[in-house]
Coordinates of C-alpha atoms in Angstrom, one line a residue:
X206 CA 111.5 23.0 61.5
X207 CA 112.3 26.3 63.1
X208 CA 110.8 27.7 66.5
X209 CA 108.4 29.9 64.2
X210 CA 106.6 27.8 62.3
X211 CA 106.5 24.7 65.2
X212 CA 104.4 27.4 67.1
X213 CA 102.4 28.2 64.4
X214 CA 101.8 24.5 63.7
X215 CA 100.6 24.0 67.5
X216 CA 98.6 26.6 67.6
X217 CA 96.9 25.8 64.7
X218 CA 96.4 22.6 65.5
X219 CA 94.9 23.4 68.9
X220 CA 92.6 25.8 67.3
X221 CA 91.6 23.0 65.2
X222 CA 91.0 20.2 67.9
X223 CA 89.1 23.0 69.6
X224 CA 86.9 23.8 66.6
X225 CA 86.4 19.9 66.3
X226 CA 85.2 19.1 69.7
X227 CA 83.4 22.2 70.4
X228 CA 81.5 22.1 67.1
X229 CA 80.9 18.2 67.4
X230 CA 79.7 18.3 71.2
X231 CA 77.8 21.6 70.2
X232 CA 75.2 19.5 67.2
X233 CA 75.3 16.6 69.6
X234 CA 73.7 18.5 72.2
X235 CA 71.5 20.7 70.1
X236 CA 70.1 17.0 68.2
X237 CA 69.7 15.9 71.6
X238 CA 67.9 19.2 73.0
X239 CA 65.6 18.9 69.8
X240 CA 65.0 15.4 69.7
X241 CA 63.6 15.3 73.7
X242 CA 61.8 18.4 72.7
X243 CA 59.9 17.2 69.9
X244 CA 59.5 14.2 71.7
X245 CA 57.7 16.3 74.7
X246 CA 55.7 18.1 72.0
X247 CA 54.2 14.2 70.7
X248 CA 52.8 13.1 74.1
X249 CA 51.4 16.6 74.4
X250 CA 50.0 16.2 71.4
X251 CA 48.8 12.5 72.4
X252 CA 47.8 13.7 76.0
X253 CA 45.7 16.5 73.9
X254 CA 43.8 13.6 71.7
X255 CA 43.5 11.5 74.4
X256 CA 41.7 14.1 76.8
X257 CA 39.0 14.7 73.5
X258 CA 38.2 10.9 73.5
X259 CA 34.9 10.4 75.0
X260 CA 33.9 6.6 76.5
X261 CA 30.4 5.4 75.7
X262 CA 29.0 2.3 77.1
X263 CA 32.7 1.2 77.8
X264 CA 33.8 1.8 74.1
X265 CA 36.2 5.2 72.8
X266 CA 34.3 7.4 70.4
X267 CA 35.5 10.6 68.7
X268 CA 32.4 12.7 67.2
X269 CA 33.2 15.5 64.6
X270 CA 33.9 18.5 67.0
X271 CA 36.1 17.0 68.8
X272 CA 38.1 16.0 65.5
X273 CA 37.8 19.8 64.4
X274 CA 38.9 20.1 68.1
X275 CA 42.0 18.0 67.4
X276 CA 42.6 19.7 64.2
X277 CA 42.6 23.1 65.2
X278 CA 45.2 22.2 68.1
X279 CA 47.8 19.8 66.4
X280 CA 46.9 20.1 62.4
X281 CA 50.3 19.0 62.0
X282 CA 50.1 15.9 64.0
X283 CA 48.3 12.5 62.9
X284 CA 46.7 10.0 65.2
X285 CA 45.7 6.6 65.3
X286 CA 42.7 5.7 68.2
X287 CA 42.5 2.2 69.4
X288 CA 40.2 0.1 71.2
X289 CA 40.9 -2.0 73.7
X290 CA 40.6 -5.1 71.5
X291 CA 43.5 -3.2 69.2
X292 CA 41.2 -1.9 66.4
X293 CA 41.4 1.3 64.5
X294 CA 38.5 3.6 66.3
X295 CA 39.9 6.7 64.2
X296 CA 42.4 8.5 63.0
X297 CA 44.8 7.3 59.8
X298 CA 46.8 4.0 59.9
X299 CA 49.7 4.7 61.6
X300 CA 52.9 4.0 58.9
X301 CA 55.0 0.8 59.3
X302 CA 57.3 0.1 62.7
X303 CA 61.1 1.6 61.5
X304 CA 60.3 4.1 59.0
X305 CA 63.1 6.3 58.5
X306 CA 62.1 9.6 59.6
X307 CA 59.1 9.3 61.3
X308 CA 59.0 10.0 65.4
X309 CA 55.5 8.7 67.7
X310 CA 54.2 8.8 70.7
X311 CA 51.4 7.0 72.0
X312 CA 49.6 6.9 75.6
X313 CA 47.0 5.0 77.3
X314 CA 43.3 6.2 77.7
X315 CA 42.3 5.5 81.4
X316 CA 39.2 6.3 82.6
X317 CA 38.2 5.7 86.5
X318 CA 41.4 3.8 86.2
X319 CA 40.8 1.4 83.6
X320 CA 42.4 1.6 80.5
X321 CA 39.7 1.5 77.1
X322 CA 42.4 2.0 74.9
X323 CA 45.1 4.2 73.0
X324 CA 46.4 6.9 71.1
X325 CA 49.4 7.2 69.0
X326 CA 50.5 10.1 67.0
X327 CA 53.4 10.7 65.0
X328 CA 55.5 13.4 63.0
X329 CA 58.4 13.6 60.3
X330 CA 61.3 14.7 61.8
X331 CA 64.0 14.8 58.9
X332 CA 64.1 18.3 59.7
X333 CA 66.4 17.1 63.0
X334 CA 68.5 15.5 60.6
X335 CA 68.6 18.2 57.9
X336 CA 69.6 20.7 60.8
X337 CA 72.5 18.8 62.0
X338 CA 73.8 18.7 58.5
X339 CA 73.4 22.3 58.2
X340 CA 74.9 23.1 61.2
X341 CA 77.8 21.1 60.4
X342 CA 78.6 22.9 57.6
X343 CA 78.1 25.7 58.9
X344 CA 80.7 24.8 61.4
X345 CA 83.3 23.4 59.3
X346 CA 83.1 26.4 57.0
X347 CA 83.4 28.6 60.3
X348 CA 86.5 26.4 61.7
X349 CA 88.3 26.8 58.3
X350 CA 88.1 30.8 58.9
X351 CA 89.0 30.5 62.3
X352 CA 91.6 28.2 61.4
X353 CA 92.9 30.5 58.7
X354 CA 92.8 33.3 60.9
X355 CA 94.6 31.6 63.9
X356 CA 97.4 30.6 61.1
X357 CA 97.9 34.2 60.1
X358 CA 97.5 35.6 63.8
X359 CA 99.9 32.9 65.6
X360 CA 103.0 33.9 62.6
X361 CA 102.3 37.3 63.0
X362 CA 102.5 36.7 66.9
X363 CA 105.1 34.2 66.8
X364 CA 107.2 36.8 64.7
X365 CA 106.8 39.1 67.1
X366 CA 107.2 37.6 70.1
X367 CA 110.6 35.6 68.9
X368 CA 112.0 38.4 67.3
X369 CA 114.8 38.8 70.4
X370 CA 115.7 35.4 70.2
X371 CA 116.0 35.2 66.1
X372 CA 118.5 38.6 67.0
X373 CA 120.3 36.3 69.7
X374 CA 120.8 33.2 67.1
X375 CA 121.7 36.1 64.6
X376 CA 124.2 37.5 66.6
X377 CA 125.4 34.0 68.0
X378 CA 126.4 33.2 64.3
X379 CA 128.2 36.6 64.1
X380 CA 130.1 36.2 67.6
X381 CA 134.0 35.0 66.9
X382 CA 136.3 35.0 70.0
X383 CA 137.7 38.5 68.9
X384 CA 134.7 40.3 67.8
X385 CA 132.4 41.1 71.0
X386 CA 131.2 44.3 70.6
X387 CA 127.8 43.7 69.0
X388 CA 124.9 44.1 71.8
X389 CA 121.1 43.3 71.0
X390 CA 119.9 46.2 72.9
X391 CA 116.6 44.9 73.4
X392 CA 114.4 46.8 76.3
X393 CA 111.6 44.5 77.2
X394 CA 109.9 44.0 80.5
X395 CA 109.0 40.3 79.3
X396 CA 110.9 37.4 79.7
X397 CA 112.9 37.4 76.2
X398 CA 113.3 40.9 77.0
X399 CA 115.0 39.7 80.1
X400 CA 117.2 37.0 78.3
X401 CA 118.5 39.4 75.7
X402 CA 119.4 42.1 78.4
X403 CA 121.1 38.8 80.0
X404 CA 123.1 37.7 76.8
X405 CA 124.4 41.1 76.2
X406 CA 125.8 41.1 80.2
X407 CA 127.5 38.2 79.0
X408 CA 128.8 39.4 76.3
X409 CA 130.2 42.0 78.6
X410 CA 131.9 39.6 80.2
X411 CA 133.0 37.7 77.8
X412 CA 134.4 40.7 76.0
X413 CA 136.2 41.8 79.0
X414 CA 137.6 38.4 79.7
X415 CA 139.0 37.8 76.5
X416 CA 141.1 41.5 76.8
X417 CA 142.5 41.0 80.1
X418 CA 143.4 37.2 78.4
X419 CA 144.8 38.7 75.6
X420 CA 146.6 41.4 77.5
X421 CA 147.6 38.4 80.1
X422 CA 149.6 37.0 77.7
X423 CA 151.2 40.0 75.9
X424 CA 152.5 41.0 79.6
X425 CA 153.5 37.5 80.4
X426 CA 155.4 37.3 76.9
X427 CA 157.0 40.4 77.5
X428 CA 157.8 39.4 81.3
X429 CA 159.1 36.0 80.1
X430 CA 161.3 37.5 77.1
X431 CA 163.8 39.8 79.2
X432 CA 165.0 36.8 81.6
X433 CA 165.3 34.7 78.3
X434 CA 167.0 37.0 76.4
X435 CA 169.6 37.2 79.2
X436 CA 170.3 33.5 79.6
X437 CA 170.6 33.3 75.7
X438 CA 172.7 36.5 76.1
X439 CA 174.9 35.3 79.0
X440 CA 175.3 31.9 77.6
X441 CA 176.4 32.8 73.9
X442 CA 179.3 35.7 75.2
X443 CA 180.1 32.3 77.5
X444 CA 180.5 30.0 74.7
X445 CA 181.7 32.3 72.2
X446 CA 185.6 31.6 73.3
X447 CA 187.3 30.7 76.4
X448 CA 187.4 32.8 79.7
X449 CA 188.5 32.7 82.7
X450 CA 187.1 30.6 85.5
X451 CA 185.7 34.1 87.5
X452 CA 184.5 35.7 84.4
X453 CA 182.3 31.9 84.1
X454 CA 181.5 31.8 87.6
X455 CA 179.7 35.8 86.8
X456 CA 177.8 34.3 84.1
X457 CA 176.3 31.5 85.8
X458 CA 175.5 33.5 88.6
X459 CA 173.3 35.6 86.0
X460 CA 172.1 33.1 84.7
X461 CA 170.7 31.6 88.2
X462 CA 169.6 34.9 89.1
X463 CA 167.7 34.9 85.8
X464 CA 166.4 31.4 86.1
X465 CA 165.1 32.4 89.7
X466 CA 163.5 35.1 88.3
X467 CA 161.8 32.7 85.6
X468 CA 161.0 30.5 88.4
X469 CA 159.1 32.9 90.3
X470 CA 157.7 34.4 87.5
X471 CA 156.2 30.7 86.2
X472 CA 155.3 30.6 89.9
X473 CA 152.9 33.7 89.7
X474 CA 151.4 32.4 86.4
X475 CA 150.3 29.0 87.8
X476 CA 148.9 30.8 91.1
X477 CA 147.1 32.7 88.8
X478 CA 146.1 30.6 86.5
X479 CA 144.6 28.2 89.3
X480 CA 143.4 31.3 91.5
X481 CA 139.7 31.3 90.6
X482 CA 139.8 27.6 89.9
X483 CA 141.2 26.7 93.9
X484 CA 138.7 29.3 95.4
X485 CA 135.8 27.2 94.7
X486 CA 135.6 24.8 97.5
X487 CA 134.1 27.9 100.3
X488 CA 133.5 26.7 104.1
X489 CA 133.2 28.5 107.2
X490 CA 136.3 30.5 108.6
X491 CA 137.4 33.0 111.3
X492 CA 139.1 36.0 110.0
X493 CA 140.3 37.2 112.6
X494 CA 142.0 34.1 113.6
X495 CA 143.3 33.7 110.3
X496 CA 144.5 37.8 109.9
X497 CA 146.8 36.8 113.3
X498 CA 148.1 33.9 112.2
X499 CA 149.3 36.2 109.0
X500 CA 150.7 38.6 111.7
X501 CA 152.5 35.6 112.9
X502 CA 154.3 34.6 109.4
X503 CA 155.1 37.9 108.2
X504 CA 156.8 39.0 111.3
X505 CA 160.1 38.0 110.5
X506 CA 160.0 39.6 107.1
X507 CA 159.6 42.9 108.4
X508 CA 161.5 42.7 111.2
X509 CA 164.5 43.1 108.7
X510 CA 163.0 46.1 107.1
X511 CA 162.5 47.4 110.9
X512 CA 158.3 47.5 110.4
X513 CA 156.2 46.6 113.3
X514 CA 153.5 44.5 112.6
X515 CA 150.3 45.2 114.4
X516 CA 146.9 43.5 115.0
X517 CA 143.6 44.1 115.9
X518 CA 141.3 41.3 115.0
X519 CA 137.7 40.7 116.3
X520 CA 136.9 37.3 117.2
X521 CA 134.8 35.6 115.6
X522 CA 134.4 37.8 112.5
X523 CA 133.1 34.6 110.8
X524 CA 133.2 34.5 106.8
X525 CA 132.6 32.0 104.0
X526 CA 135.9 31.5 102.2
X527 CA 138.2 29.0 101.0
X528 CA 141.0 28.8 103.8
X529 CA 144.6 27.8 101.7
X530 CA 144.0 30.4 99.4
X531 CA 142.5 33.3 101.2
X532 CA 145.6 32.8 103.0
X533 CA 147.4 33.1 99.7
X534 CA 145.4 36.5 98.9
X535 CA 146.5 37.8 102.2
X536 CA 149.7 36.6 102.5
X537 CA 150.5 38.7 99.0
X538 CA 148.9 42.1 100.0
X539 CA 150.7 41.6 103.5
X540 CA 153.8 41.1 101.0
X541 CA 152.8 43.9 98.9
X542 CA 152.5 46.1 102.1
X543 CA 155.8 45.1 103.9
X544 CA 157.7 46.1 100.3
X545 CA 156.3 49.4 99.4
X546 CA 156.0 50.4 103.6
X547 CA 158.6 52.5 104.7
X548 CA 161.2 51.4 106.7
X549 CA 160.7 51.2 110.6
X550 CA 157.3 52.0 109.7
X551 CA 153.7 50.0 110.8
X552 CA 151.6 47.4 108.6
X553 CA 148.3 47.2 110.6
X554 CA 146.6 44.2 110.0
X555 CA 142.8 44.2 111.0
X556 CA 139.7 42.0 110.7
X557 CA 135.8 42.7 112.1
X558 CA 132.4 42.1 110.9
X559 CA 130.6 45.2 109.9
X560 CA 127.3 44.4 109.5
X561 CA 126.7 41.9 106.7
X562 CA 130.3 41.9 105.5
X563 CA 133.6 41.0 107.5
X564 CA 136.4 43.1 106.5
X565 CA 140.4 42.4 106.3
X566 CA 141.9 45.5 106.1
X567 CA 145.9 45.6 105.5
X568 CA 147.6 49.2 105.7
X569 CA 150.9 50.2 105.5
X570 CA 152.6 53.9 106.2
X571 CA 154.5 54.1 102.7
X572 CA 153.6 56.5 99.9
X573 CA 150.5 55.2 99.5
X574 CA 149.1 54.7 95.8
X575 CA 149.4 56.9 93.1
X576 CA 146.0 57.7 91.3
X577 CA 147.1 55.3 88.4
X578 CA 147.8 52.7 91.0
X579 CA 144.1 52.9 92.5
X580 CA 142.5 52.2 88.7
X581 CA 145.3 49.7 87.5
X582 CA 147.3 48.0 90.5
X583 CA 145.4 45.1 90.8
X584 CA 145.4 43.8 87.3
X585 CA 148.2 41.6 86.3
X586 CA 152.0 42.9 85.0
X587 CA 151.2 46.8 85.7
X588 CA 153.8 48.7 86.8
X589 CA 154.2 52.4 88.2
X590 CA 157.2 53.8 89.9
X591 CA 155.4 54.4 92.7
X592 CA 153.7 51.7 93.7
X593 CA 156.2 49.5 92.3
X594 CA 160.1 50.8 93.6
X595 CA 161.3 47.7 94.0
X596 CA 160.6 45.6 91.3
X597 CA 158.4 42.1 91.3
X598 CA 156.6 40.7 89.1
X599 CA 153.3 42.5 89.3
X600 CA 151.0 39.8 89.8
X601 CA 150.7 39.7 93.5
X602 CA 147.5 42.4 93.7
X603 CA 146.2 40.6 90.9
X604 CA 146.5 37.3 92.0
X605 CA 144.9 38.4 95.2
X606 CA 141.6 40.0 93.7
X607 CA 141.3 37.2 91.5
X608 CA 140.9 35.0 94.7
X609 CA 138.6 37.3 96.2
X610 CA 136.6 37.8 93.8
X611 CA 136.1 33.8 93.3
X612 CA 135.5 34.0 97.0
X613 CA 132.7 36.0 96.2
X614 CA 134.2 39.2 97.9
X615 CA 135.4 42.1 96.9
X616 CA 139.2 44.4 97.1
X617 CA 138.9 48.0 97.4
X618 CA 142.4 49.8 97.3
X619 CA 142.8 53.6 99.0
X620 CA 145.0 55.9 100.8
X621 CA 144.9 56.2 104.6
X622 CA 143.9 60.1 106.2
X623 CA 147.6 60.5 106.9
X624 CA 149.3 58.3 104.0
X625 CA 150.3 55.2 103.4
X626 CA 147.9 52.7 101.1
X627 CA 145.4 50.5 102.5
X628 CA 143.5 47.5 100.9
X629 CA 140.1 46.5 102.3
X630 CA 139.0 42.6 101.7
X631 CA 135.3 42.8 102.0
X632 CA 133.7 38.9 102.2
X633 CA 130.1 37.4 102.7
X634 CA 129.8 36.6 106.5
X635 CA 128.9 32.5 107.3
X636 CA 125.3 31.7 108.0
X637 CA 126.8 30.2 111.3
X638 CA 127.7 33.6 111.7
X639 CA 124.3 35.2 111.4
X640 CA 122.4 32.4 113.7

């Protein structure tokens, strides 16, 4: 049974319960309320008969006026006067004890505090009962419109209201993993208005994720296919007839050199592939004690390019993080920076909290980025002759904001005033931090 019609069967059914116990508790307490009403109205017609009873010599008596006095005031009402000695004084014989339909009343007469006799009167009152019949009908034919109306209003409403969703399982069914571009485009301030808005941000994502996936692994075929090409290249002119021991000893050293170069390569992948996954356990860290320590290991690097590493790192510039590979992030911009730096240049390394963010910045005095390089260095396998002289394999900028980003932080890349590029590590600071 779809959403639709199992709101329209609830509603309906509460409508109905409703109608029940409202219209049922409704006649009960109108039977009651005219039942004790016409009950009241008996004794005041038996108080009334009962006042016009006169005592004689210790005996009741009625004489005709105060009949026509009776008659005038309940002529709807019959009594039955008795003596003390239970004799009929006046008034009709009262019918049998348990006749259907029939209500009485009787009272005492006391005189002086002695009592001389009674009076009983009676009534019909099938009318109560015909009444509660009517007024049951009158109810269930009343319910049944109200029911019918509550079935046509809650499909009406229930079409309405899950309209977005009926659009989401619509374009669910149409969604395949290469065909994302279909949006529901629903602008509502309610809460399904809310959900669509939310589907179609992930289908943002999920568009996006499976391009960069799918232009992952066209750049990592094409990355893969040169090195292979040259170790099947190099090892058929080597088998293809005999050579001389120096001319085998030139194509095995391509073919390491090659192999190395598929080494790294598979290297990059893995780290990249396990990036986002590794970044997930977070804890508390110093960056500023960790952006030295990177001073530390990347010293000797440039020290044979002649660049002078230099640090200025606040301490505690406390951030939440995940330590090995932050460390990794770094360690591949500082890598990046030492590269593309000019020779006997500066890399200025840098950490401090600036209000609710702690910042890494690394900056180098090289060329800086090209204007292609600020929109597309960080995404995996780009290339520019600029930011990329030297070769590589063009994952290191990507690997690194793929790290940050599962850190939860952010990489902003940018030129320094006088040249030379700069990338800015932006992370959440520790709530230790902010105690």
């Amino acid at each position: 049974m779809s959403i639709r019609a199992r709101f329209t069967v609830t509603v309906v059914a509460i409508t109905a319960v409703t109608i029940l116990l409202f219209a049922t508790l409704s006649i009960v307490a109108l039977d009651r309320t005219l039942r004790a009403g016409f009950d009241a109205r008996l004794h005041a017609a038996a108080q009334a008969v009962a006042v016009e009873v006169d005592v004689h010599d210790g005996r009741l008596s009625l004489d005709a006026n105060d009949l026509r006095s009776i008659a005038l005031l309940h002529p709807d009402t019959a009594f039955a006067l008795y003596g003390s000695d239970g004799k009929l004084v006046a008034g009709q014989t009262p019918p049998q004890a348990g006749t259907a339909a029939i209500a009485t009343a009787q009272i005492p007469i006391v005189r002086d505090g002695r009592a001389y006799g009674r009076v009983m009167v009676w009534q019909p009152n099938a009318w109560i009962g015909d009444f509660d019949r009517d007024a049951a009908i009158v109810s269930l034919g009343v319910g049944l419109l109200l029911i019918a109306l509550g079935t046509i209003v809650s499909r009406r409403v229930a079409q309405r209201v899950l309209a977005p969703a009926g659009k989401i399982a619509s374009l669910a069914e149409r969604i395949e993993a290469y065909d994302l571009s279909t949006r529901l485009n629903v602008n509502a301030p309610d809460e399904l208005g809310r959900l669509c808005a939310s589907f179609d941000r992930m289908l943002d994502r999920l568009e996006s994720a499976f391009a960069r996936e799918r232009r992952f692994v066209a750049d990592a075929s094409h990355e893969l296919r040169a090195p292979l090409a040259v170790l099947r290249a190099e090892t058929e002119l080597a088998l293809r007839r005999e050579r001389e021991p120096q001319e085998y000893r030139e194509a095995l050293h391509s073919i390491a050199r090659e192999a190395a170069r598929l080494e790294e390569l598979v290297d990059e992948l893995l780290a990249a592939a396990r990036a986002e996954v590794d970044a997930q356990q977070r804890q508390t860290l110093d960056a500023g004690e960790l952006v030295r320590l990177l001073g530390d290991r990347i010293r000797p690097a440039a020290a044979t390019r002649g660049i002078d590493v230099r640090v200025n790192a606040q301490s505690p510039a406390l951030a939440q993080a995940d330590r090995a590979t932050l460390e990794r992030a770094l360690l591949a911009v500082a890598h990046n920076a030492l590269q593309y730096g000019r020779s006997d240049g500066v890399v200025r390394l840098s950490a401090a909290r600036n209000g609710d963010t702690v910042h890494i910045v690394v900056a180098d005095d090289g060329p800086g980025f090209t204007p292609e390089g600020l929109a597309h260095a960080t995404e995996r396998f780009w290339r520019g002759d600029a930011a990329h002289p030297r070769g590589g394999t063009g994952l290191g900028l990507a690997i690194a904001r793929t790290i940050v980003e599962a850190n939860r932080g952010r990489m902003h890349l940018s030129n320094g005033a006088a040249g030379g590029a700069v990338v800015t590590i932006e992370l959440a600071p520790s709530s230790v931090a902010q105690q």
